[in-house]
Each structure stands twice: as structure tokens, then as C-alpha cells.
């Protein structure tokens, strides 16, 4: 848990599913979030530059997230 959310992972028995990223976000959406942060003077410019550069350097692999989530649900949640 954190101060922003009560649940950051899900478990069934001794099986745990957790992730740090947001597989539901696409690259364009994250880009908009970063652009908005440029107006927030409390966000260090280096952090914004790092985020923008990493978005140029890497592509999210939402298919991997999809497969992991489906595997967890099919094998540990569904009867």
C-alpha cells in the first residue's frame, strides 16, 4: 500500500500479482501526463527530461502485461 492507494498487489493463497507500471496507459497518454508536469515547478526538470528521453528510447510492451495478467487470472482466480 501507499499514501495514494490501499492495494498495490493482489494475492490468492501464496500466488501474488503486482506491478509498478500502468499497462492500461499507452505511450501517448503518458506523454500527455509528462507534458502537464512541465507546468508544475515542484517537479525537477531533470525528472521530466529523463521521462521524455525514456519514452523516446523504449516502447512499452503491453502485450507482456496482458499475457501475465491473463495467466494469473486463468490459473489462480477462475474455477
Coordinates of C-alpha atoms in Angstrom, one line a residue:
X1 CA 0.0 0.0 0.0
X2 CA 1.0 3.6 -0.2
X3 CA -0.4 7.0 0.6
X4 CA -2.1 7.1 -2.8
X5 CA -3.7 3.6 -2.9
X6 CA -4.6 0.9 -0.5
X7 CA -3.8 -2.0 -2.8
X8 CA -0.8 -2.3 -5.0
X9 CA -0.8 -6.1 -5.4
X10 CA -3.2 -8.9 -5.4
X11 CA -2.8 -12.4 -3.9
X12 CA -4.6 -15.6 -3.9
X13 CA -3.2 -18.1 -1.5
X14 CA 0.6 -17.9 -2.0
X15 CA 0.3 -16.5 -5.5
X16 CA 0.9 -12.8 -5.9
X17 CA 0.3 -10.4 -8.8
X18 CA 1.8 -7.0 -8.6
X19 CA 3.3 -4.4 -11.0
X20 CA 4.7 -1.0 -10.8
X21 CA 3.7 0.2 -14.2
X22 CA 0.3 1.1 -15.7
X23 CA -0.4 -1.4 -18.5
X24 CA -3.6 0.4 -19.3
X25 CA -1.7 3.6 -20.3
X26 CA -0.4 3.9 -23.8
X27 CA 2.7 6.0 -24.8
X28 CA 0.6 8.9 -26.0
X29 CA -1.3 9.2 -22.7
X30 CA 1.9 9.0 -20.6
X31 CA 3.4 11.7 -22.9
X32 CA 0.5 14.0 -22.1
X33 CA 1.0 13.4 -18.3
X34 CA 4.6 14.3 -18.6
X35 CA 3.8 17.4 -20.7
X36 CA 1.4 18.6 -18.0
X37 CA 4.1 18.1 -15.4
X38 CA 6.2 20.7 -17.1
X39 CA 3.9 23.4 -15.6
X40 CA 4.5 22.1 -12.1
X41 CA 7.6 23.9 -10.8
X42 CA 7.9 21.3 -8.0
X43 CA 8.8 18.6 -10.4
X44 CA 12.6 18.7 -11.1
X45 CA 13.4 19.5 -14.8
X46 CA 15.8 16.5 -14.8
X47 CA 13.0 14.1 -14.0
X48 CA 10.9 15.5 -16.8
X49 CA 13.8 15.2 -19.3
X50 CA 14.5 11.7 -18.1
X51 CA 10.9 10.7 -18.6
X52 CA 10.7 12.2 -22.1
X53 CA 14.0 10.6 -23.1
X54 CA 13.0 7.2 -21.8
X55 CA 9.8 7.5 -23.8
X56 CA 11.9 8.1 -26.9
X57 CA 14.3 5.2 -26.1
X58 CA 11.8 2.5 -25.1
X59 CA 8.4 1.2 -26.2
X60 CA 6.0 -0.3 -23.6
X61 CA 5.2 -3.9 -24.1
X62 CA 1.6 -4.0 -23.0
X63 CA 1.2 -7.5 -24.6
X64 CA 3.5 -8.9 -21.9
X65 CA 1.4 -7.3 -19.2
X66 CA -1.7 -8.7 -20.9
X67 CA -0.3 -12.2 -21.0
X68 CA 0.9 -12.1 -17.4
X69 CA -2.5 -10.8 -16.1
X70 CA -4.5 -13.4 -18.1
X71 CA -2.2 -16.2 -17.0
X72 CA -2.6 -15.2 -13.3
X73 CA -6.4 -14.9 -13.7
X74 CA -6.9 -18.1 -15.6
X75 CA -4.7 -20.2 -13.4
X76 CA -5.4 -18.8 -9.9
X77 CA -8.7 -16.9 -10.0
X78 CA -11.1 -18.7 -12.3
X79 CA -12.6 -22.0 -11.2

